[in-house]
Coordinates of C-alpha atoms and ligand atoms in Angstrom, one line a residue:
M4 CA 4.8 -30.6 51.2
T5 CA 4.1 -33.2 49.0
F6 CA 1.5 -35.9 47.8
P7 CA 3.0 -38.4 45.8
H8 CA 1.1 -40.8 44.7
S9 CA 1.9 -43.6 46.1
L10 CA 1.4 -41.8 50.0
L11 CA -1.7 -41.3 48.5
L12 CA -3.2 -44.7 47.7
V13 CA -1.3 -45.3 50.9
E14 CA -3.8 -42.7 52.2
I15 CA -7.3 -43.8 50.2
L16 CA -6.4 -47.6 51.1
A17 CA -6.3 -46.3 55.4
I18 CA -10.1 -44.2 54.6
I19 CA -10.8 -47.3 53.0
I20 CA -10.4 -49.6 55.3
G21 CA -11.2 -47.2 58.0
L22 CA -14.8 -46.5 57.2
V23 CA -15.3 -50.8 56.2
G24 CA -13.6 -50.6 59.8
A25 CA -16.1 -47.7 60.9
Q26 CA -19.4 -50.8 60.3
S27 CA -18.6 -52.8 63.6
S28 CA -17.0 -49.8 65.7
A29 CA -18.2 -46.1 65.5
F30 CA -16.0 -43.6 66.6
T31 CA -12.5 -46.0 67.5
A32 CA -12.2 -42.7 69.7
S33 CA -14.6 -42.1 71.5
D34 CA -12.5 -43.1 74.2
D35 CA -8.8 -41.6 73.2
S36 CA -6.9 -40.3 76.2
D37 CA -5.2 -38.9 74.0
L38 CA -7.7 -35.7 72.6
W39 CA -9.6 -33.5 75.4
Q40 CA -13.2 -33.2 75.3
Y41 CA -14.7 -30.2 77.2
R42 CA -18.2 -29.2 77.6
T43 CA -18.8 -26.2 75.8
L44 CA -18.1 -28.1 72.7
P45 CA -20.0 -30.9 72.6
Q46 CA -18.5 -31.9 69.7
H47 CA -15.7 -32.0 69.7
R48 CA -12.8 -33.3 71.0
I49 CA -9.3 -31.3 70.4
P50 CA -6.0 -32.4 69.3
K51 CA -4.0 -32.1 72.7
W52 CA -0.6 -31.4 73.2
N53 CA 2.6 -34.2 74.6
I54 CA 5.0 -30.9 75.8
T55 CA 9.0 -30.7 77.1
H56 CA 10.2 -27.3 78.7
Y57 CA 14.1 -27.3 78.7
H58 CA 13.8 -23.2 78.6
R59 CA 10.5 -21.9 79.8
D60 CA 11.1 -18.4 80.7
A61 CA 13.3 -17.8 77.1
T62 CA 10.3 -18.4 75.2
A63 CA 9.3 -15.9 72.7
P64 CA 5.5 -14.6 73.9
G65 CA 3.0 -16.0 71.0
Y66 CA 0.4 -18.3 70.6
W67 CA 1.0 -21.4 68.5
F68 CA -1.0 -21.0 65.2
V69 CA -2.2 -24.7 63.7
A70 CA -3.6 -27.2 61.2
P71 CA -4.2 -30.8 62.1
Y72 CA -5.2 -32.7 59.5
W73 CA -4.7 -37.1 59.3
V74 CA -4.4 -37.1 55.3
T75 CA -3.7 -34.5 53.5
V76 CA -5.9 -35.4 51.2
G77 CA -8.8 -34.4 53.1
E78 CA -12.2 -36.7 54.2
P79 CA -15.3 -36.9 54.0
Y80 CA -17.6 -37.6 56.6
T81 CA -16.7 -41.0 58.7
T82 CA -18.2 -42.6 61.4
R83 CA -13.7 -44.0 62.2
W84 CA -13.3 -40.7 64.3
M85 CA -14.9 -37.9 66.0
P86 CA -15.7 -35.3 63.6
Y87 CA -14.3 -31.9 64.5
Q88 CA -10.8 -32.0 65.1
V89 CA -9.0 -31.1 62.5
G90 CA -9.3 -27.7 61.2
P91 CA -7.4 -23.9 62.2
Y92 CA -6.2 -24.3 65.9
I93 CA -5.0 -22.1 68.6
Y94 CA -2.6 -23.1 71.5
D95 CA -0.9 -21.2 73.9
Q96 CA 2.3 -22.8 74.6
D97 CA 1.1 -25.0 77.4
G98 CA -1.1 -26.4 74.7
E99 CA -4.0 -25.1 76.3
L100 CA -6.2 -24.4 73.9
V101 CA -7.3 -21.2 72.3
W102 CA -9.4 -21.8 69.3
T103 CA -10.3 -24.1 67.3
G104 CA -12.0 -23.4 63.6
A105 CA -12.6 -27.1 63.3
E106 CA -16.4 -26.2 62.7
Y107 CA -15.9 -23.0 61.6
T108 CA -14.3 -24.6 58.4
D109 CA -16.5 -27.4 58.8
N110 CA -14.9 -30.7 58.9
Q111 CA -12.4 -29.8 56.2
N112 CA -8.5 -29.5 56.5
A113 CA -6.3 -26.5 56.9
F114 CA -2.9 -25.2 56.7
D115 CA -0.7 -22.4 57.1
L116 CA -2.6 -20.7 59.7
R117 CA -1.0 -18.0 60.9
V118 CA -1.6 -13.4 62.4
V119 CA -1.5 -11.3 58.9
T120 CA 1.7 -9.1 59.2
N121 CA 1.7 -6.6 56.8
V122 CA -1.8 -5.2 57.2
P123 CA -1.9 -1.8 58.8
G124 CA -5.6 -1.9 61.8
R125 CA -6.9 -4.8 63.8
P126 CA -4.6 -8.4 63.5
Q127 CA -5.7 -10.4 61.4
L128 CA -5.5 -14.0 60.5
S129 CA -5.3 -16.0 56.6
L130 CA -5.3 -19.5 56.0
M131 CA -6.0 -22.4 53.6
V132 CA -9.1 -24.4 53.6
Q133 CA -9.0 -27.5 51.6
T134 CA -12.4 -27.5 49.4
G135 CA -10.8 -30.7 46.3
L136 CA -12.5 -33.4 49.6
G137 CA -10.1 -36.2 48.0
V138 CA -10.3 -35.3 44.1
D139 CA -9.2 -32.1 44.0
L140 CA -5.8 -33.0 46.5
E141 CA -4.4 -28.9 45.9
H142 CA -7.6 -27.3 45.9
A143 CA -7.9 -24.5 48.6
N144 CA -9.3 -21.1 49.7
G145 CA -7.6 -18.9 50.8
T146 CA -9.5 -17.2 53.3
V147 CA -8.6 -13.7 55.9
L148 CA -10.1 -13.0 59.4
D149 CA -10.5 -10.9 61.7
Y150 CA -9.9 -10.4 65.4
Q151 CA -13.1 -12.0 65.8
Y152 CA -12.9 -14.6 64.0
R153 CA -15.5 -13.3 60.9
E154 CA -14.9 -14.2 57.5
L155 CA -13.3 -11.4 55.4
A156 CA -12.0 -13.0 51.7
S157 CA -12.1 -16.1 50.6
T158 CA -11.0 -17.2 47.2
P159 CA -10.5 -20.1 45.2
V160 CA -6.1 -20.8 45.4
Y161 CA -5.9 -24.1 43.1
D162 CA -2.7 -25.0 45.4
K163 CA -2.3 -25.8 50.0
H164 CA 1.1 -24.9 50.4
E165 CA 1.2 -21.1 49.9
F166 CA -1.2 -18.2 50.8
Y167 CA 0.2 -15.3 51.7
V168 CA -0.8 -12.0 52.7
Y169 CA 1.4 -9.4 51.8
A170 CA -0.5 -6.0 51.7
P171 CA -4.0 -5.4 52.6
H172 CA -6.3 -7.5 49.9
K173 CA -3.2 -8.8 48.1
A174 CA -2.2 -12.1 48.5
L175 CA 0.1 -14.6 47.1
A176 CA -0.2 -18.1 46.2
I177 CA 1.1 -21.8 44.4
H178 CA -0.3 -22.2 41.4
Q179 CA 0.3 -25.2 38.1
W180 CA -1.2 -25.6 35.1
P181 CA -1.2 -28.8 33.5
K182 CA 0.7 -29.9 30.9
V183 CA 1.5 -32.7 27.9
V184 CA 4.9 -31.8 27.1
D185 CA 6.9 -34.0 25.2
L186 CA 10.4 -35.5 27.2
A187 CA 12.4 -34.6 24.0
E188 CA 14.0 -31.8 26.5
I189 CA 15.6 -34.7 28.7
G190 CA 16.1 -36.8 26.3
L191 CA 13.7 -38.9 26.0
P192 CA 11.6 -38.7 22.3
G193 CA 8.3 -39.1 21.6
V194 CA 7.3 -40.2 25.3
S195 CA 4.6 -37.5 26.4
R196 CA 4.8 -37.3 30.3
E197 CA 1.5 -34.8 31.8
I198 CA 4.0 -32.0 33.7
K199 CA 2.9 -30.1 36.6
F200 CA 4.1 -26.4 35.2
Q201 CA 4.6 -24.3 38.6
G202 CA 4.4 -20.8 39.6
F203 CA 2.5 -18.2 40.9
R204 CA -0.2 -15.6 41.8
D205 CA -0.3 -12.6 42.9
V206 CA -3.8 -11.4 43.5
D207 CA -6.2 -9.0 44.6
Y208 CA -7.6 -11.8 47.3
K209 CA -10.9 -9.1 48.0
T210 CA -12.0 -9.3 44.0
G211 CA -9.7 -11.9 42.6
H212 CA -8.5 -9.7 40.5
V213 CA -4.8 -10.8 38.9
F214 CA -2.1 -8.8 39.2
F215 CA 0.8 -10.9 38.3
E216 CA 1.1 -14.4 37.4
W217 CA 4.1 -17.1 37.1
N218 CA 4.6 -19.9 35.5
S219 CA 7.6 -22.2 35.1
E220 CA 7.2 -23.9 31.3
G221 CA 9.7 -22.8 29.7
R222 CA 11.8 -20.8 32.4
I223 CA 12.3 -23.6 34.7
P224 CA 13.6 -26.6 31.8
L225 CA 12.5 -30.4 33.4
H226 CA 16.0 -31.5 34.0
E227 CA 16.4 -28.9 36.5
T228 CA 14.2 -32.4 38.1
F229 CA 15.2 -34.6 41.0
V230 CA 12.4 -36.2 40.7
D231 CA 12.2 -39.0 37.8
I232 CA 9.3 -37.9 36.1
T233 CA 9.3 -40.9 33.3
V234 CA 7.5 -42.7 35.2
G235 CA 3.8 -43.2 35.7
T236 CA 1.2 -43.1 33.1
P237 CA 1.8 -40.3 30.6
L238 CA -1.4 -38.6 33.0
N239 CA -1.2 -38.2 36.4
G240 CA 0.6 -34.8 36.7
Q241 CA 4.6 -35.4 37.3
D242 CA 5.5 -33.1 39.9
Y243 CA 8.8 -32.1 38.5
I244 CA 9.9 -28.6 40.8
H245 CA 6.7 -28.7 43.3
C246 CA 7.2 -24.6 44.9
N247 CA 6.1 -24.9 48.2
A248 CA 6.9 -20.6 49.7
I249 CA 6.0 -17.4 47.4
E250 CA 7.0 -14.1 48.4
K251 CA 7.6 -10.7 47.7
T252 CA 10.5 -8.4 48.0
K253 CA 10.8 -4.2 48.5
H254 CA 11.8 -4.5 45.1
G255 CA 8.1 -6.8 43.7
D256 CA 11.1 -9.9 42.8
Y257 CA 9.3 -13.0 43.9
L258 CA 11.2 -15.3 45.5
M259 CA 10.6 -18.7 45.5
S260 CA 11.5 -22.1 46.8
C261 CA 10.8 -25.2 45.1
R262 CA 11.6 -28.8 46.1
H263 CA 11.8 -30.9 43.5
S264 CA 14.5 -29.1 42.2
S265 CA 16.0 -28.5 45.1
T266 CA 16.4 -24.5 44.7
I267 CA 15.6 -21.1 46.0
Y268 CA 13.9 -18.8 42.8
L269 CA 14.7 -14.7 42.7
I270 CA 11.8 -14.4 40.1
S271 CA 11.2 -10.5 38.4
G272 CA 8.2 -8.5 39.1
Q273 CA 8.8 -6.8 35.9
D274 CA 9.4 -9.6 32.9
G275 CA 9.7 -13.0 34.7
A276 CA 12.6 -13.5 34.2
I277 CA 14.5 -15.7 37.3
L278 CA 17.8 -13.3 38.9
W279 CA 19.6 -15.8 40.3
R280 CA 19.3 -19.7 41.8
L281 CA 20.4 -20.4 45.5
G282 CA 20.8 -24.0 44.8
G283 CA 19.6 -27.1 42.5
K284 CA 21.4 -28.5 39.7
G285 CA 21.3 -24.9 38.6
N286 CA 22.9 -22.8 41.0
N287 CA 24.6 -19.0 40.6
F288 CA 26.4 -18.7 44.4
Q289 CA 28.8 -20.0 46.0
K290 CA 28.1 -21.3 49.1
D291 CA 29.7 -22.5 52.1
F292 CA 26.0 -25.2 52.6
D293 CA 24.5 -27.0 51.1
F294 CA 20.4 -28.1 51.1
S295 CA 17.8 -30.1 49.8
W296 CA 14.0 -30.4 49.8
Q297 CA 14.0 -27.1 51.3
H298 CA 11.1 -25.7 52.8
D299 CA 9.5 -22.0 53.5
A300 CA 12.3 -19.8 52.2
R301 CA 11.3 -16.8 53.8
I302 CA 13.0 -13.3 53.5
I303 CA 14.1 -12.6 57.3
L304 CA 16.5 -8.8 56.0
H305 CA 16.7 -6.9 52.9
T306 CA 19.8 -4.6 52.0
E307 CA 20.8 -3.4 48.9
G308 CA 22.9 -4.8 47.3
R309 CA 22.7 -8.0 50.3
L310 CA 19.6 -10.8 51.6
V311 CA 18.7 -12.5 54.8
I312 CA 16.9 -15.4 54.1
S313 CA 15.7 -19.1 56.5
F314 CA 14.3 -22.3 55.1
L315 CA 13.9 -26.2 56.4
D316 CA 16.6 -28.2 55.4
N317 CA 14.8 -30.9 54.7
A318 CA 17.7 -32.8 52.8
A319 CA 15.7 -35.3 52.6
D320 CA 12.3 -37.0 50.7
E321 CA 10.1 -40.0 51.2
L322 CA 12.7 -42.2 49.8
T323 CA 16.8 -40.4 50.2
N324 CA 18.5 -38.5 52.3
D325 CA 20.9 -36.9 51.4
K326 CA 21.6 -36.0 56.0
P327 CA 21.3 -37.3 58.7
V328 CA 19.0 -35.0 60.1
S329 CA 16.8 -32.2 58.9
S330 CA 17.6 -28.5 59.9
A331 CA 16.9 -24.7 60.0
M332 CA 19.0 -23.3 57.6
I333 CA 19.5 -18.8 57.9
V334 CA 21.6 -17.5 54.9
E335 CA 22.9 -14.2 54.2
L336 CA 23.7 -13.4 50.3
D337 CA 26.0 -11.2 49.1
L338 CA 24.4 -9.9 46.4
V339 CA 27.4 -8.6 44.7
K340 CA 29.3 -11.3 44.6
Y341 CA 26.9 -14.2 44.6
Q342 CA 28.7 -15.9 47.5
A343 CA 26.3 -17.5 49.9
K344 CA 27.4 -17.7 53.6
L345 CA 25.8 -20.2 56.6
L346 CA 24.4 -17.9 59.4
N347 CA 23.1 -20.1 61.9
Q348 CA 21.0 -23.1 61.8
Y349 CA 19.0 -25.0 64.3
F350 CA 18.6 -29.1 64.2
R351 CA 15.5 -31.4 64.2
P352 CA 16.1 -32.0 67.9
D353 CA 15.1 -35.7 67.9
G354 CA 18.4 -36.4 65.4
N355 CA 15.6 -37.7 63.0
L356 CA 14.0 -36.5 59.3
T357 CA 11.5 -34.2 58.2
R358 CA 11.1 -35.7 54.7
R359 CA 8.0 -33.7 53.6
R360 CA 6.5 -30.1 55.1
G361 CA 7.6 -28.2 57.6
S362 CA 8.5 -24.2 58.1
T363 CA 10.9 -21.8 60.0
Q364 CA 9.8 -18.6 60.9
L365 CA 12.4 -16.0 63.0
L366 CA 10.6 -14.9 66.0
P367 CA 11.0 -11.1 66.5
N368 CA 13.4 -11.5 70.3
N369 CA 15.5 -13.5 67.2
N370 CA 14.0 -16.9 69.0
V371 CA 13.8 -19.6 65.8
F372 CA 10.4 -21.7 65.8
V373 CA 10.1 -24.8 63.7
S374 CA 7.4 -27.0 61.9
W375 CA 7.9 -30.2 61.0
S376 CA 5.6 -31.5 60.6
D377 CA 5.1 -35.3 61.3
Y378 CA 2.8 -35.7 64.4
G379 CA 2.4 -32.0 65.2
Y380 CA 6.4 -31.9 65.9
I381 CA 7.2 -28.2 66.9
S382 CA 10.3 -26.7 68.0
E383 CA 11.7 -23.5 69.8
F384 CA 15.7 -22.5 70.1
D385 CA 16.9 -19.9 71.2
H386 CA 19.4 -18.1 69.1
D387 CA 22.4 -18.8 69.8
G388 CA 20.6 -22.3 69.3
R389 CA 19.8 -23.4 72.5
L390 CA 16.7 -25.4 72.2
L391 CA 13.9 -24.0 74.5
T392 CA 10.6 -25.8 73.7
A393 CA 9.8 -28.8 72.0
A394 CA 6.4 -30.1 71.7
R395 CA 3.7 -32.6 69.4
F396 CA 0.7 -33.4 69.4
A397 CA 0.4 -36.6 71.8
S398 CA -1.5 -38.9 69.2
D399 CA -0.1 -40.3 66.0
R400 CA -3.7 -40.1 64.3
F401 CA -2.5 -35.7 63.7
G402 CA -0.3 -33.9 61.7
N403 CA 0.5 -30.3 60.6
Y404 CA 2.3 -28.6 57.6
R405 CA 3.5 -25.3 59.2
A406 CA 3.9 -23.9 62.8
Y407 CA 3.9 -20.2 63.5
K408 CA 4.6 -18.7 67.1
F409 CA 2.4 -15.0 66.6
P410 CA 0.8 -12.3 69.7
W411 CA -2.6 -12.5 69.2
S412 CA -5.6 -10.8 70.7
A413 CA -8.6 -11.3 70.0
Q414 CA -12.0 -11.1 70.7
P415 CA -14.9 -13.4 69.3
A416 CA -17.8 -12.0 67.5
E417 CA -20.2 -14.8 68.8
P418 CA -20.9 -14.4 72.4
P419 CA -19.4 -16.3 75.6
V420 CA -21.5 -20.5 76.2
V421 CA -22.2 -21.8 79.0
V422 CA -23.7 -25.2 80.0
A423 CA -24.9 -26.4 83.4
A424 CA -26.4 -29.1 85.1
V425 CA -27.8 -29.9 89.0
V426 CA -25.9 -32.4 90.6
G427 CA -28.3 -34.4 93.0
I428 CA -30.7 -36.8 94.9
N429 CA -33.4 -34.6 95.4
G430 CA -35.1 -31.9 97.2
S431 CA -31.7 -31.5 99.6
E432 CA -28.2 -30.4 99.1
L433 CA -28.1 -29.6 95.2
V434 CA -25.8 -27.7 93.8
T435 CA -25.6 -26.7 90.3
E436 CA -21.8 -27.1 88.3
L437 CA -21.1 -24.6 85.7
Y438 CA -19.2 -24.2 82.7
A439 CA -18.1 -21.4 80.6
S440 CA -15.7 -20.9 77.7
W441 CA -15.0 -18.5 74.5
N442 CA -13.9 -19.8 71.5
G443 CA -11.2 -17.6 70.6
A444 CA -11.2 -15.0 73.2
T445 CA -7.4 -14.3 74.7
E446 CA -8.3 -11.3 77.0
V447 CA -10.4 -13.0 79.3
K448 CA -9.2 -13.1 83.3
F449 CA -12.4 -14.4 85.8
W450 CA -16.1 -15.1 84.9
R451 CA -18.8 -13.5 86.8
F452 CA -21.9 -16.3 87.0
W453 CA -25.7 -15.5 86.8
A454 CA -28.5 -17.8 87.6
R455 CA -32.6 -16.0 88.2
A456 CA -35.6 -17.3 89.8
A457 CA -37.0 -17.6 86.7
A458 CA -36.7 -17.0 83.3
D459 CA -38.6 -13.4 83.7
A460 CA -36.6 -12.4 86.4
D461 CA -33.8 -10.1 87.3
K462 CA -30.4 -12.1 87.3
V463 CA -28.3 -12.4 90.7
P464 CA -24.9 -13.1 90.1
I465 CA -23.4 -15.9 92.0
G466 CA -20.5 -16.6 91.8
I467 CA -16.3 -15.3 89.8
V468 CA -13.3 -17.4 88.8
P469 CA -10.4 -17.7 87.7
Q470 CA -10.2 -18.5 84.0
T471 CA -8.4 -21.8 84.4
G472 CA -7.9 -22.9 80.7
F473 CA -10.1 -22.4 77.7
E474 CA -12.7 -24.2 80.3
T475 CA -13.6 -22.2 83.6
S476 CA -16.0 -24.8 86.2
F477 CA -17.7 -23.9 88.7
I478 CA -19.6 -25.2 91.4
A479 CA -22.7 -23.3 93.1
R480 CA -24.5 -24.3 95.7
G481 CA -28.4 -25.0 95.5
Y482 CA -30.3 -25.8 91.8
M483 CA -29.1 -22.8 89.7
D484 CA -31.5 -22.4 86.9
W485 CA -31.4 -19.6 83.4
V486 CA -27.8 -19.4 83.8
S487 CA -25.4 -17.8 82.1
A488 CA -21.5 -16.9 81.7
E489 CA -19.8 -12.8 81.6
A490 CA -16.6 -12.9 80.2
L491 CA -14.3 -10.0 82.5
D492 CA -10.5 -9.0 82.1
A493 CA -8.3 -8.3 83.9
D494 CA -9.9 -5.6 86.4
Q495 CA -13.1 -7.8 86.3
H496 CA -14.7 -5.1 83.2
S497 CA -17.0 -7.5 81.5
L498 CA -15.7 -8.3 77.9
G499 CA -19.0 -10.2 77.3
I500 CA -22.0 -12.1 78.7
S501 CA -23.7 -15.5 77.5
G502 CA -27.3 -16.7 76.3
V503 CA -29.3 -17.7 79.4
V504 CA -29.0 -21.5 79.6
R505 CA -32.0 -23.9 81.9
S506 CA -29.5 -26.3 84.1
S507 CA -30.1 -30.2 82.6
P508 CA -31.0 -32.3 85.7
P509 CA -30.4 -35.5 86.8
S510 CA -31.8 -38.1 84.0
Y511 CA -33.1 -39.8 86.5
W512 CA -35.1 -37.6 88.4
A513 CA -38.4 -38.8 88.0
P514 CA -41.4 -36.2 86.9
G515 CA -43.6 -35.6 89.6
A516 CA -44.9 -33.5 92.6
D517 CA -41.3 -34.9 94.6
R518 CA -39.5 -33.4 91.6
P519 CA -36.1 -30.0 92.8
Q520 CA -37.5 -27.0 91.3
P521 CA -35.4 -24.1 90.9
D522 CA -34.3 -22.1 93.8
D523 CA -34.6 -18.6 94.0
P524 CA -30.7 -17.5 94.2
Q525 CA -31.0 -14.0 96.1
L526 CA -32.7 -15.9 98.9
L527 CA -31.2 -18.8 98.5
L528 CA -27.6 -16.7 98.1
F529 CA -28.2 -13.7 99.7
P530 CA -30.8 -14.2 102.9
P531 CA -32.5 -10.7 104.7
P532 CA -30.6 -10.9 107.4
P533 CA -32.1 -11.2 110.9
E534 CA -35.2 -9.1 111.0
K535 CA -35.3 -6.3 114.5
P536 CA -37.7 -5.8 116.7
S537 CA -40.1 -3.0 115.3
W538 CA -42.4 -0.6 117.5
S539 CA -45.8 -0.4 116.5
P540 CA -48.1 1.9 117.7
S541 CA -50.1 -0.6 120.5
S542 CA -46.8 -1.7 121.5
I543 CA -45.1 2.4 121.6
V544 CA -48.7 3.1 123.8
V545 CA -48.1 0.3 126.7
V546 CA -44.4 1.6 127.0
L547 CA -45.6 5.1 127.3
A548 CA -47.7 4.9 130.2
A549 CA -45.1 2.5 131.5
G550 CA -43.6 5.3 131.6
L551 CA -45.4 7.4 133.0
G552 CA -46.8 5.1 135.6
L553 CA -43.3 4.7 137.3
S554 CA -41.6 8.0 137.5
T555 CA -44.9 8.7 139.1
L556 CA -44.3 5.8 142.1
C557 CA -41.2 7.6 142.2
W558 CA -42.3 10.9 142.4
L559 CA -43.5 9.7 145.3
L560 CA -41.1 8.2 146.4
L561 CA -38.5 11.1 146.2
A562 CA -41.3 13.8 148.1
L563 CA -41.5 10.6 151.2
F564 CA -38.0 11.7 151.5
S565 CA -37.5 15.3 151.5
G566 CA -39.4 16.2 153.6
V567 CA -43.3 15.4 153.8
R568 CA -45.2 18.6 154.4
R569 CA -43.3 20.9 152.1
V570 CA -44.6 19.0 149.3
R571 CA -47.4 18.2 150.8
H572 CA -48.1 22.4 151.2
R573 CA -47.5 22.6 147.6
V574 CA -49.7 20.1 146.7
L575 CA -52.3 22.0 148.4
A576 CA -51.8 25.4 146.4
G577 CA -51.3 24.5 143.4
Y578 CA -50.7 22.0 139.8
T579 CA -49.0 24.7 138.7
K580 CA -46.4 25.8 140.8
V581 CA -45.1 21.9 141.4
H582 CA -42.8 21.9 138.3
S583 CA -40.8 25.2 141.2
I584 CA -40.6 23.3 143.9
D585 CA -36.8 23.1 143.9
Ligands
NAG4 C1 5.9 -37.5 76.0 O1 6.9 -37.2 75.2 C2 8.0 -37.3 75.8 C3 9.3 -37.0 75.9 O2 9.6 -37.0 74.0 C4 7.8 -39.2 76.3 O3 8.6 -39.2 76.9 C5 6.6 -39.0 77.1 O4 6.5 -40.5 76.9 C6 5.5 -39.1 76.0 N1 3.7 -38.4 76.7 C7 3.6 -39.4 75.9 C8 2.0 -39.4 77.2 O5 2.7 -40.0 75.3
NAG5 C1 -14.4 -21.0 48.2 O1 -14.4 -20.1 47.8 C2 -16.2 -18.6 47.0 C3 -15.4 -18.3 46.5 O2 -15.2 -17.0 47.4 C4 -16.2 -19.6 47.8 O3 -18.7 -19.4 46.7 C5 -16.9 -20.9 48.5 O4 -18.3 -21.2 49.6 C6 -15.3 -21.1 49.3 N1 -15.5 -22.4 50.2 C7 -14.8 -22.5 51.2 C8 -15.8 -24.1 51.8 O5 -15.3 -21.6 52.5
NAG6 C1 12.8 -41.3 62.4 O1 10.6 -40.6 61.6 C2 10.0 -41.8 61.4 C3 9.0 -41.2 60.6 O2 8.0 -40.4 62.1 C4 10.1 -42.7 62.3 O3 9.0 -43.5 62.2 C5 11.0 -43.0 62.2 O4 10.9 -44.6 64.0 C6 12.1 -42.0 63.6 N1 13.3 -42.6 63.7 C7 13.9 -42.1 64.8 C8 14.8 -42.8 65.2 O5 13.2 -41.7 65.7
NAG7 C1 -34.5 -37.8 99.0 O1 -33.5 -39.6 98.0 C2 -34.1 -39.7 99.8 C3 -32.8 -41.1 99.0 O2 -33.0 -41.6 97.7 C4 -35.3 -40.5 99.6 O3 -34.8 -41.3 100.5 C5 -36.1 -40.3 100.1 O4 -37.5 -40.2 99.9 C6 -36.1 -38.7 98.2 N1 -36.8 -38.2 99.6 C7 -37.9 -37.6 98.9 C8 -38.8 -36.5 99.3 O5 -37.6 -37.5 97.4

């Protein structure tokens, strides 16, 4: 990533033009079809993706971790666009939103959002949140969030290229020490320039304690640069090496990538000596490949005498290019013979150049996931280089620095949210539309909706539907009010429940006696079964009396047909004998 001053000027101009333009047309994005709006995220418009899956079955499991921005310098609040679009985002690989952290970062740019893979226990996220806002261009906080998106730590890092958590509480960040020096070293005695000396800090991100710090001054000479550091005024921070990635080896040394010297350095964790250089003017390796203006050097494998690393060979800066197309590279370094071999190369699918920024990630199944940066262009390849997926933001407004793919499991500390509206003319044929979401939740498979007859009535289940993307909608019969939404997992066990909200009525409902009132969900959806006939005491008396009369009649008829005399005799002989008639 780089922020040269010419581009900066363009960006600042763009902001000013935008601000002026905003006077006449506020919210130009309000009908931008490249953006999603969810009802449960009322003030957000979520950047949308344009995705092409070529071999979806071969993609690695996981979500995309990105951080869209408009301008890398950060932008004050404006009415030019809708707020809450830049910041950290997690999407699934269909481009469906999983988490927006735009509100968490308070509408500020974020960079380098990723899952922390080096800390045991529940997974965590790390990211950088821009704090400079247009002035201190590089200033950011390195921030760690837990699996519920709660902030565990946030510490200033003074450069927004790298915040790499490599152990609990420990992180690496690029750092800079601008200093005015004489350019005698490059044959210009008497000419002074402010040079942005760079390096890194190995810090405890909880306490801010610095374990180790390394500054290029006196170690990386000015002549290693490939940019013209004589241009400009003495005080504009010549970015002579432009470091963009730092990682620690298992021996405690540091692998550092610097773009403006086209060099990957190994720096001793003991005494800060540069142990070797790969690429650039001081290259120590015999190699079968070239690279330049690279980003994101990462250790893949480190055994005795052998190091395998990946990086993005941008092969271009803003002005020039050394190759026609950028590529991700995996290279093997023999640290005994100082030989370097290209193992794999993955070319930018559209054949274009990534002139700034970008990243390369080797996934656990050996697929390769690459950020080509502009427009958020990303691609996933299988190990042999077959393109599986390519995607970019649908809107031309957004860029992205690094992109990652990780499995992720989260249960947000914030509860789910629901909004509801009753729809209909008046008391007849009303329905209630409900929308539920849970920003950042990964385990929700179903939603159960509840309603109440009154604020203090018992809640009644009004339906269960499968989750459909970030936001799930449901239409209930009747005027359901005091509604809530409960997130359920695959076994329909509860994960969390929203607060109770009122359903908003249509704006055209006039106040007054005719205005429809909320239905009782119990009565409307679970009416009691039709009444069975019931027996009252008086009806029992009537039935008994009727039965007695009927049986007497039968007895008499029977008597008539079966011998009158005998019966008459027995009757005369006394009632007590009647029952022994047979
Ligand atoms: C999406 O990308 C494809 C391939 O690059 C392109 O043909 C198409 O026009 C894009 N669609 C949109 C809506 O941008
Ligand atoms: C950055 O970190 C500092 C120190 O922890 C904190 O005071 C500040 O609020 C943070 N700023 C942001 C934007 O997170
Ligand atoms: C390459 O990318 C640049 C910057 O995004 C763009 O302006 C240019 O049109 C692209 N060229 C091709 C051939 O796609
Ligand atoms: C219900 O709406 C219909 C159609 O607008 C109207 O004719 C009728 O008077 C309304 N009834 C009540 C009770 O408001």
